[in-house]
mmCIF file of C-alpha atoms in Angstrom:
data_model
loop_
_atom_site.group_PDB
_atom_site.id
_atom_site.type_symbol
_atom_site.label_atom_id
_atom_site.label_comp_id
_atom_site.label_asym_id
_atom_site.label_seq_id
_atom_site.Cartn_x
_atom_site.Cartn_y
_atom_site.Cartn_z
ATOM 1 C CA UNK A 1 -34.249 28.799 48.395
ATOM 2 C CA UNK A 2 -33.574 32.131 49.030
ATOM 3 C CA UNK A 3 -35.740 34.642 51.561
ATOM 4 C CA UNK A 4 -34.940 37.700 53.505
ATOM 5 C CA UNK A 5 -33.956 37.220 57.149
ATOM 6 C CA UNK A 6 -32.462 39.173 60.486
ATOM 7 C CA UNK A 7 -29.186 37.905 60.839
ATOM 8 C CA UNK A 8 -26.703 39.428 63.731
ATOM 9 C CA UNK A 9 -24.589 42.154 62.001
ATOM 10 C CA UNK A 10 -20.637 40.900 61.623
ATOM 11 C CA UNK A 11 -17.873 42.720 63.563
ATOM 12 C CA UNK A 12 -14.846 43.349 61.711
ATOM 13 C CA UNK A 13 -12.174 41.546 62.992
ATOM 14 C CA UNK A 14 -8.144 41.516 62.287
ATOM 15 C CA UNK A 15 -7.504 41.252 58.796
ATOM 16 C CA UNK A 16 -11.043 42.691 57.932
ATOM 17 C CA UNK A 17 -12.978 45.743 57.035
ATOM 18 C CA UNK A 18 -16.494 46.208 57.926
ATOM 19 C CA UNK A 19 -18.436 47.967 55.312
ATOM 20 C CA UNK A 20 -21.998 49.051 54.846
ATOM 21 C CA UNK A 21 -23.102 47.248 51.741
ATOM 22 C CA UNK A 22 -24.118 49.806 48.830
ATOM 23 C CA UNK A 23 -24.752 46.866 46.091
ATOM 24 C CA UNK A 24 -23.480 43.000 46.272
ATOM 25 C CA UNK A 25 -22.267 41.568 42.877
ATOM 26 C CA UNK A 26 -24.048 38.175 41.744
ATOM 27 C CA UNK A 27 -22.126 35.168 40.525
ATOM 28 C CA UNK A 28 -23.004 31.863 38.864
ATOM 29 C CA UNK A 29 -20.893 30.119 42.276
ATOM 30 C CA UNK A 30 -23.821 31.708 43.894
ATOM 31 C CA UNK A 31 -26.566 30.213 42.117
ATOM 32 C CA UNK A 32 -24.455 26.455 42.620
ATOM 33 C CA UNK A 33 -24.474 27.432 46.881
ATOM 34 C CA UNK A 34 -27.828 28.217 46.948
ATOM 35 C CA UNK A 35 -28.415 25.029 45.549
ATOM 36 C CA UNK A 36 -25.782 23.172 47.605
ATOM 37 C CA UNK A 37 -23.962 22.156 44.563
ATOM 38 C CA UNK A 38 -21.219 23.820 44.910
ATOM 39 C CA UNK A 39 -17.691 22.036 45.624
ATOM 40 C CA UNK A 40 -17.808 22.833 49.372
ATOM 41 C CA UNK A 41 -21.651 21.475 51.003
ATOM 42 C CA UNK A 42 -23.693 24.856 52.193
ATOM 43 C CA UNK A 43 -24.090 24.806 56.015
ATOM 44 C CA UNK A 44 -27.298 26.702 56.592
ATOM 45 C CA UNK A 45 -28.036 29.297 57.705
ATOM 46 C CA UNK A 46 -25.676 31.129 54.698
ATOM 47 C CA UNK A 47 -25.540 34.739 53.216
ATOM 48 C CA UNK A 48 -24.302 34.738 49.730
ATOM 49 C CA UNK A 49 -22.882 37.020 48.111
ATOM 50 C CA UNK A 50 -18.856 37.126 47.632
ATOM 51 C CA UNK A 51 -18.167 40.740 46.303
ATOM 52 C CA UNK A 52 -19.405 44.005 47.301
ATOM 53 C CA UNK A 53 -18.985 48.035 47.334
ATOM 54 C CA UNK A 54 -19.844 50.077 50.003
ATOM 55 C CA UNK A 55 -18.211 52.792 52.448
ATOM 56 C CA UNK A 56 -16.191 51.796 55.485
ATOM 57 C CA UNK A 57 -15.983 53.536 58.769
ATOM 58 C CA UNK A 58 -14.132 56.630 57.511
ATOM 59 C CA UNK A 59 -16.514 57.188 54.766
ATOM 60 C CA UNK A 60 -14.522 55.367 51.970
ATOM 61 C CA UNK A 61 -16.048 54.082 49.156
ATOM 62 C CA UNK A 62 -14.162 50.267 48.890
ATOM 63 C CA UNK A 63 -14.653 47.315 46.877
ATOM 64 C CA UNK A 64 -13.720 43.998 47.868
ATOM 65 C CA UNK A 65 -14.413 40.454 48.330
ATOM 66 C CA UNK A 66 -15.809 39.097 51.235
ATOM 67 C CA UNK A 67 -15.431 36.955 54.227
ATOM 68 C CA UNK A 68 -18.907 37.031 55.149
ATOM 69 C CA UNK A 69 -22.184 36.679 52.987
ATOM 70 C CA UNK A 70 -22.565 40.031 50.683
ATOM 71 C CA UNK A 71 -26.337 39.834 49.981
ATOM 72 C CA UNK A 72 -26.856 42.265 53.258
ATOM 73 C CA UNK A 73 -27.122 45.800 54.677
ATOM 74 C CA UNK A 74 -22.847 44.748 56.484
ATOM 75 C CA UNK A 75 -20.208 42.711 55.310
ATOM 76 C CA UNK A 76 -16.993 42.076 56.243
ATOM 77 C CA UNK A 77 -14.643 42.056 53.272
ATOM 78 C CA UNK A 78 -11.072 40.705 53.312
ATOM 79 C CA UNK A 79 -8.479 44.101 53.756
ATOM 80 C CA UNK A 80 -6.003 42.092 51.114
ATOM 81 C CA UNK A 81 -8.556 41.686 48.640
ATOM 82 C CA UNK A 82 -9.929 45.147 48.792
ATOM 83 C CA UNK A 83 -9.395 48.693 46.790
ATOM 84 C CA UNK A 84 -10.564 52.548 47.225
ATOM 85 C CA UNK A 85 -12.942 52.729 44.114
ATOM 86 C CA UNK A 86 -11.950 56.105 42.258
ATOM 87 C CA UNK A 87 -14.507 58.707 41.262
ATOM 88 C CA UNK A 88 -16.297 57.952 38.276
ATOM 89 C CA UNK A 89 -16.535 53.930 38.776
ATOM 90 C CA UNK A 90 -20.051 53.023 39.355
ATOM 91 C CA UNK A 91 -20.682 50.293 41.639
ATOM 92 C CA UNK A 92 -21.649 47.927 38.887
ATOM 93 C CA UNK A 93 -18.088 48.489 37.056
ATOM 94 C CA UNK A 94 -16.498 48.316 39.971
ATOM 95 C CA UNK A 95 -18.190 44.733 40.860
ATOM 96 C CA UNK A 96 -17.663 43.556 37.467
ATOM 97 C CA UNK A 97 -13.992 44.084 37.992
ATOM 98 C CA UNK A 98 -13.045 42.796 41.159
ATOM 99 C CA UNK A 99 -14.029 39.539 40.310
ATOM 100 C CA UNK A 100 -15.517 38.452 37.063
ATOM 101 C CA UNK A 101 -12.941 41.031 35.665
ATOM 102 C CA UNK A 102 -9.572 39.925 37.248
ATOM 103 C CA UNK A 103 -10.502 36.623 36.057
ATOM 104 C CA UNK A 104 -10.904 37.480 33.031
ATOM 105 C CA UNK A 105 -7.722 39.631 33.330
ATOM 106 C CA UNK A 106 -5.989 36.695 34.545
ATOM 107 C CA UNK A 107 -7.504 33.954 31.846
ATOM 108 C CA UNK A 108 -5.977 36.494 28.898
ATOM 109 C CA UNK A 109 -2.436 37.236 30.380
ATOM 110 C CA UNK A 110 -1.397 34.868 33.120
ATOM 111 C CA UNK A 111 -2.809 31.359 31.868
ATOM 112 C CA UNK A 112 -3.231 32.401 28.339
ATOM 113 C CA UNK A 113 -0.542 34.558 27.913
ATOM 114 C CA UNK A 114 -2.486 35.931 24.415
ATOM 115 C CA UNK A 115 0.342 36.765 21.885
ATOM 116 C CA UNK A 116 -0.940 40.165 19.120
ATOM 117 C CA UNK A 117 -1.960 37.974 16.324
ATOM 118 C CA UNK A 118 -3.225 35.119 17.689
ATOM 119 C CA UNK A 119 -7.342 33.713 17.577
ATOM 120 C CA UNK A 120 -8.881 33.777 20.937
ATOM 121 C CA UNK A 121 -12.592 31.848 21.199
ATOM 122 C CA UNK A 122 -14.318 33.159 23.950
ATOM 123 C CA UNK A 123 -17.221 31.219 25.195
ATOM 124 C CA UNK A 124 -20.404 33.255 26.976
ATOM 125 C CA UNK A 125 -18.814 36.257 25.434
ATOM 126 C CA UNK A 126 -21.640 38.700 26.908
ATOM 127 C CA UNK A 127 -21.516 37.565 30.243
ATOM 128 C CA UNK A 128 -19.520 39.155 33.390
ATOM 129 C CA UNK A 129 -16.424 37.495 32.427
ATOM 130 C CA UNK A 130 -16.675 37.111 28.871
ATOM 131 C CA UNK A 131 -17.365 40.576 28.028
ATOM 132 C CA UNK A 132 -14.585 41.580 29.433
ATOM 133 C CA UNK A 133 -12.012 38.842 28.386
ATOM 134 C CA UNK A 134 -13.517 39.823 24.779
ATOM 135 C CA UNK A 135 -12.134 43.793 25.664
ATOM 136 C CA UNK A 136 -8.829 42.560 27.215
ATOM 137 C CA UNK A 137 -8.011 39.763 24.397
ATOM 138 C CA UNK A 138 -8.872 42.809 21.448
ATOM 139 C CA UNK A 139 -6.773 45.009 23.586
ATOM 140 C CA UNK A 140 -3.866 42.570 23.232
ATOM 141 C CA UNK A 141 -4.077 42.375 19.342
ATOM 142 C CA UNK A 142 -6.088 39.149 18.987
ATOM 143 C CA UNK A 143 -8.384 38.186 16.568
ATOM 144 C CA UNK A 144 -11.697 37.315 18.833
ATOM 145 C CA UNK A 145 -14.514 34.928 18.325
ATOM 146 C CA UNK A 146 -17.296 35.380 20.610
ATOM 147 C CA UNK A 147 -19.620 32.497 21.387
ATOM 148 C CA UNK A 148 -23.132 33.671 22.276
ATOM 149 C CA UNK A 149 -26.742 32.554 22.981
ATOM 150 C CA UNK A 150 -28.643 35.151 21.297
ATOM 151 C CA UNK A 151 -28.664 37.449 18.263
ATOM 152 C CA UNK A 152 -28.827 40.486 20.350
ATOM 153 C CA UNK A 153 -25.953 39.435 22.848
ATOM 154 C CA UNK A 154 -24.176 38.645 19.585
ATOM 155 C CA UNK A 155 -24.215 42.358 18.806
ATOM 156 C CA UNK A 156 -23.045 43.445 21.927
ATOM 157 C CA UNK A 157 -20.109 41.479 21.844
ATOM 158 C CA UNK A 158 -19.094 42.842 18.301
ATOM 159 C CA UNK A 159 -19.600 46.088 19.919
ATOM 160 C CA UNK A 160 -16.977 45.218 22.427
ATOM 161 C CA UNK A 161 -14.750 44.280 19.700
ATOM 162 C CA UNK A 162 -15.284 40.388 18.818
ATOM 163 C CA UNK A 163 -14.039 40.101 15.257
ATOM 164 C CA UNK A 164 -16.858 37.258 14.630
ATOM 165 C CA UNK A 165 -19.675 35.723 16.438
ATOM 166 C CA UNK A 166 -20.973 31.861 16.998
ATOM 167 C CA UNK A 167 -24.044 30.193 18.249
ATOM 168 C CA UNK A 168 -23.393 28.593 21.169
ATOM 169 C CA UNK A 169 -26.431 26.381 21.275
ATOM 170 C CA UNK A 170 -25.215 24.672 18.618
ATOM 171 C CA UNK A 171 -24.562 21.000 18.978
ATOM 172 C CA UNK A 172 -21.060 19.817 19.280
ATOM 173 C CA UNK A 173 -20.185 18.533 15.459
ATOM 174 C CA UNK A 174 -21.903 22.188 13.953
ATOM 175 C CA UNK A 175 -20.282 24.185 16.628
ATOM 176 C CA UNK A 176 -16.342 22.743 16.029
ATOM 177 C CA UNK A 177 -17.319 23.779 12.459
ATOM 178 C CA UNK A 178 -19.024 27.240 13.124
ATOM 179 C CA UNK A 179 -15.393 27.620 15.547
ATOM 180 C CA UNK A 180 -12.963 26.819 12.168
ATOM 181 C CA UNK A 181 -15.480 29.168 9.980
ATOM 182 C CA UNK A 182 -15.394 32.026 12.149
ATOM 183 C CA UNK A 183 -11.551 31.730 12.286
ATOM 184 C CA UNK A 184 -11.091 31.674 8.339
ATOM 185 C CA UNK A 185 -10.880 28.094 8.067
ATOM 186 C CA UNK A 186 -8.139 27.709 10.827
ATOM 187 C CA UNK A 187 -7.839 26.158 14.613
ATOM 188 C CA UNK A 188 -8.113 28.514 17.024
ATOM 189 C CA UNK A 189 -4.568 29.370 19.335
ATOM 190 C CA UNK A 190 -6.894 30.346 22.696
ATOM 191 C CA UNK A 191 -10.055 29.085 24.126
ATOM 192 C CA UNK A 192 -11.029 30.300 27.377
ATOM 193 C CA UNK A 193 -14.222 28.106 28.763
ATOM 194 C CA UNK A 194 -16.221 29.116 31.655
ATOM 195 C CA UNK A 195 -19.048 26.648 30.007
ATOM 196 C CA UNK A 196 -18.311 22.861 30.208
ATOM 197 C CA UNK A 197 -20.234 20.205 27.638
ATOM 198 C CA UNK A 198 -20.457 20.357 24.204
ATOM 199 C CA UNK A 199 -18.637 23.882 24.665
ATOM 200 C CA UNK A 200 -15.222 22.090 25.729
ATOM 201 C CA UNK A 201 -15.429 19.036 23.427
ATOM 202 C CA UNK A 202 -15.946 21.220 20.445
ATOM 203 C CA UNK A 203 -13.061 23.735 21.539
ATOM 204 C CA UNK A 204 -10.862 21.187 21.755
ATOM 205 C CA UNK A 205 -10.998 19.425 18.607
ATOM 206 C CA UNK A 206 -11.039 23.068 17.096
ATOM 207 C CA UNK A 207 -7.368 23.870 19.017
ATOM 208 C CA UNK A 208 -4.573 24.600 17.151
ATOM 209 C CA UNK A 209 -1.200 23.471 17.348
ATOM 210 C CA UNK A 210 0.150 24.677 20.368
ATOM 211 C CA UNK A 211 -3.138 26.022 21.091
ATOM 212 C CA UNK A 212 -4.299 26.557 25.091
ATOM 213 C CA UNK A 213 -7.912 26.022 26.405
ATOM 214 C CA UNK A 214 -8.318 27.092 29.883
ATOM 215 C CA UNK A 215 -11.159 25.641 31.428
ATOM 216 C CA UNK A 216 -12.544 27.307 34.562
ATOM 217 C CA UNK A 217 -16.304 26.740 35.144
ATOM 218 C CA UNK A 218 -19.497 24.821 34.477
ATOM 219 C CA UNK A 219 -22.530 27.358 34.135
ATOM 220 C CA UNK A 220 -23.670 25.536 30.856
ATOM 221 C CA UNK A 221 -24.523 22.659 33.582
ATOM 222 C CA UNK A 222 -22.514 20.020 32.022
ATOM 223 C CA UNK A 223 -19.117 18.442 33.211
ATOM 224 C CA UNK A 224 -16.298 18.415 30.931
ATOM 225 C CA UNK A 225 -15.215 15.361 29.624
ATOM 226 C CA UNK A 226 -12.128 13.679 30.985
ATOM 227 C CA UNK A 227 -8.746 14.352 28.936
ATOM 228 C CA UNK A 228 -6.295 12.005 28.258
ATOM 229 C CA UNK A 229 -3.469 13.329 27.880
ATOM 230 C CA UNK A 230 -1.935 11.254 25.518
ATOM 231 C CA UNK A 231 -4.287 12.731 22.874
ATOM 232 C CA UNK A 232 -2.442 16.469 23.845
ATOM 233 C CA UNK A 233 0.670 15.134 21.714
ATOM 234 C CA UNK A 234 -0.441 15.365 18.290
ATOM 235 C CA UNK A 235 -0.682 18.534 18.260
ATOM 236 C CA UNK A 236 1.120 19.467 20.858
ATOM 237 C CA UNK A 237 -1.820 21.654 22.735
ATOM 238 C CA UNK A 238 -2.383 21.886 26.504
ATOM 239 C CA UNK A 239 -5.659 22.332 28.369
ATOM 240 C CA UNK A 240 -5.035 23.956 31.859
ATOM 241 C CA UNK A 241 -7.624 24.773 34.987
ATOM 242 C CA UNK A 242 -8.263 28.055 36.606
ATOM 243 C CA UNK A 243 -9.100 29.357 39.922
ATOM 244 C CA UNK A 244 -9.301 33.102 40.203
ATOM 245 C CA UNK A 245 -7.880 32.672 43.991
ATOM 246 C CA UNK A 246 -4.739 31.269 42.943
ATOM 247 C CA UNK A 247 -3.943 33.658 40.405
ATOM 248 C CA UNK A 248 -5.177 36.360 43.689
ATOM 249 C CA UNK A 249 -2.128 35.248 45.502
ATOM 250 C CA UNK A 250 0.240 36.189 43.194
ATOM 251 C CA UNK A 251 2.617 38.675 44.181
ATOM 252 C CA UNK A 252 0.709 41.884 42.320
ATOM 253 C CA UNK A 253 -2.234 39.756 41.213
ATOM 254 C CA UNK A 254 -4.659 41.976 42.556
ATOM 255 C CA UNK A 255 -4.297 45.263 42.992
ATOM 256 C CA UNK A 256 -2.236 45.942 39.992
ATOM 257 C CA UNK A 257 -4.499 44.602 37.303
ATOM 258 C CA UNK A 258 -7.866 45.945 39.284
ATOM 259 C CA UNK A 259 -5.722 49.398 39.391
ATOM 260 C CA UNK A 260 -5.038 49.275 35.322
ATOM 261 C CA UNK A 261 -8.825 47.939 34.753
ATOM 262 C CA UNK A 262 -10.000 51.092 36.662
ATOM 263 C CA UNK A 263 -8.244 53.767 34.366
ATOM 264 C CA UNK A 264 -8.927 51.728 31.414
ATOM 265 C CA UNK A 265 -12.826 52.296 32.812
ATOM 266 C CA UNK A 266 -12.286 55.883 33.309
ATOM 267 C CA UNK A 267 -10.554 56.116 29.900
ATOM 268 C CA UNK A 268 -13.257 54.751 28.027
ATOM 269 C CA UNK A 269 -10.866 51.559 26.735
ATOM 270 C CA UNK A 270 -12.848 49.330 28.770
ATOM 271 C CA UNK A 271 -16.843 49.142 28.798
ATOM 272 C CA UNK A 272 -19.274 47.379 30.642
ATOM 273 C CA UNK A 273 -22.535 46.177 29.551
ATOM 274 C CA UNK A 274 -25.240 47.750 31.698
ATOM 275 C CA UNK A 275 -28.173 45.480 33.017
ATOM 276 C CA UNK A 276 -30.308 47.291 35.801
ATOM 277 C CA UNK A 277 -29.912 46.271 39.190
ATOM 278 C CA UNK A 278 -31.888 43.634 41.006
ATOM 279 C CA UNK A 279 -33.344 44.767 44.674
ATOM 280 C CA UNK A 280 -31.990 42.935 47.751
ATOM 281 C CA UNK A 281 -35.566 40.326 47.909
ATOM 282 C CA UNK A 282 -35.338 39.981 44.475
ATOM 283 C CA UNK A 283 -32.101 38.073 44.642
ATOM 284 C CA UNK A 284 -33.798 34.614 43.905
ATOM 285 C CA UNK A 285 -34.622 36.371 40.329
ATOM 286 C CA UNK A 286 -31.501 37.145 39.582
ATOM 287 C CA UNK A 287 -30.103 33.826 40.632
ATOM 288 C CA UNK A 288 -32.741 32.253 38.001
ATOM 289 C CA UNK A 289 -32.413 35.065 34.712
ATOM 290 C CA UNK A 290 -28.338 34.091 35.569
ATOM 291 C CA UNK A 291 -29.391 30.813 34.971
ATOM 292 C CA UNK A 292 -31.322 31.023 32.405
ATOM 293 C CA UNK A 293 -29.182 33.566 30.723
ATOM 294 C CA UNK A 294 -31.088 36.119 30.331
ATOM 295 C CA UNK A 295 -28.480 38.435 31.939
ATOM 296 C CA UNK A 296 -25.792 40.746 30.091
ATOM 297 C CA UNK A 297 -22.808 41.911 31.813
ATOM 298 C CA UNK A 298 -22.708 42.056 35.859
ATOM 299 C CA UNK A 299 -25.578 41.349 37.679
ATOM 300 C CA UNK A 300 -26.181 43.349 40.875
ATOM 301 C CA UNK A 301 -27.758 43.407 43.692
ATOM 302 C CA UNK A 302 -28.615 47.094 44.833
ATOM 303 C CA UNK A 303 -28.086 47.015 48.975
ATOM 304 C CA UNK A 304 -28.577 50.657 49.412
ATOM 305 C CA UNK A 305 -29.350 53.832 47.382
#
């Protein structure tokens, strides 16, 4: 449960940079910590929050993500993992980049690698990182299937530039057809899953030869089922994991892509879906219309005006 408390304010420390929170980015790892279900238990008493924007001690206007809990007024935010955020980036684009973005980044052209041509399915196409995975795959030349909950997200992600659009509440035999309709009939080459379930069954029956699904999250609250590989042969398809960290330490894995997602903001080639910000004792709100996905885009957290 989360409630509003006086913690002692953290003191940057080698390595760090202190910053006076303007907004804190909300995540669906959250909403599993605040619950103490998330990989690692939750020692209490914990600030969440693993992303913010907000100025450092020479007046800077920085984005980052954090080593201390980002739901607060100060948070320390790893000097590695952090960037200047130019003029014209709003807080919310910049949060929906540094994280949810860079994965999707990351999904599209490091695990991926979309080829011009080729389907991508895209599963919670409207949230942080589908909506942007949706841009980034279009931007690469692929044909894109977006897999959404609602009619109206459905026309967002068209907007973005999803070729076609699924249900994704359909059950798992209707939805592995809806996935071969959308695509003309064919398997898809890409599936990137954030969802689990039904979502990952149905992908990969729907894979193409050669095809890649690249699993990296749960927030439809089911486990994926356990692959045997031996089944991979026919077919010859592969189903990787991701970790947005991993793909962080590679040499240019960070700045560079957050740097080209930034002018590609200013330029207009890359949109965000605007949802208005949640205030700081509102957070347990957001955690449950995240859940309940009734969220678009980033959701924030507004710190400070």
């Amino acid at each position: 449960m989360l409630r509003i408390a006086t913690v002692e304010e953290p003191i940057e420390t080698p390595g760090s940079i202190r910053l006076a929170v303007t907004s804190a980015g909300v995540n669906f790892a959250d909403t599993m910590i605040s619950r103490d279900q998330y990989v690692r238990p939750t020692e209490l008493p914990y600030v969440p929050g693993t992303e913010v924007v907000g100025t450092d001690s020479t007046g800077r206007r920085m984005v980052g993500l954090t080593t201390t809990g980002g739901y607060a007024e100060f948070a320390l935010v790893d000097a590695s993992r952090s960037a200047a955020v130019p003029d014209g980036v709003t807080d919310a684009q910049a949060l929906a980049l540094v994280n949810q973005g860079l994965t999707a980044w990351h999904l599209v052209h490091t695990s991926a690698r979309v080829l011009t041509g080729e389907s991508v399915l895209v599963h919670a196409a409207a949230g942080g990182v589908g909506s942007i995975a949706v841009q980034l795959a279009h931007i690469a030349g692929a044909f894109v299937i977006a897999s959404v909950s609602s009619d109206e997200k459905a026309v967002a992600a068209k907007d973005l530039g999803a070729d076609a659009t699924i249900d994704s509440a359909l059950p798992k035999d209707e939805l592995a057809a809806a996935i071969l309709a959308a695509n003309n009939g064919r398997p898809v080459d890409v599936v990137l899953d954030g969802t689990g379930g039904d979502a990952f069954s149905a992908s990969l029956e729907s894979l193409a030869p050669f095809g890649r699904l690249v699993h990296f999250g749960v927030s439809g609250g089911q486990m994926a089922p356990l692959v045997d590989p031996w089944s991979l042969t026919v077919g010859s398809r592969g189903v990787m994991g991701f970790y947005n960290r991993d793909a962080f330490e590679l040499p240019g894995g960070f700045r560079s892509p957050l740097a080209t997602m930034f002018e590609q903001t200013l330029s207009g080639t890359l949109r965000h879906l605007d949802s208005a910000p949640y205030a700081l004792e509102d957070a347990g709100v957001a955690h449950a219309d995240l859940l309940g996905r009734r969220t678009s885009g980033k959701v924030v957290i507004a710190v400070a005006p």
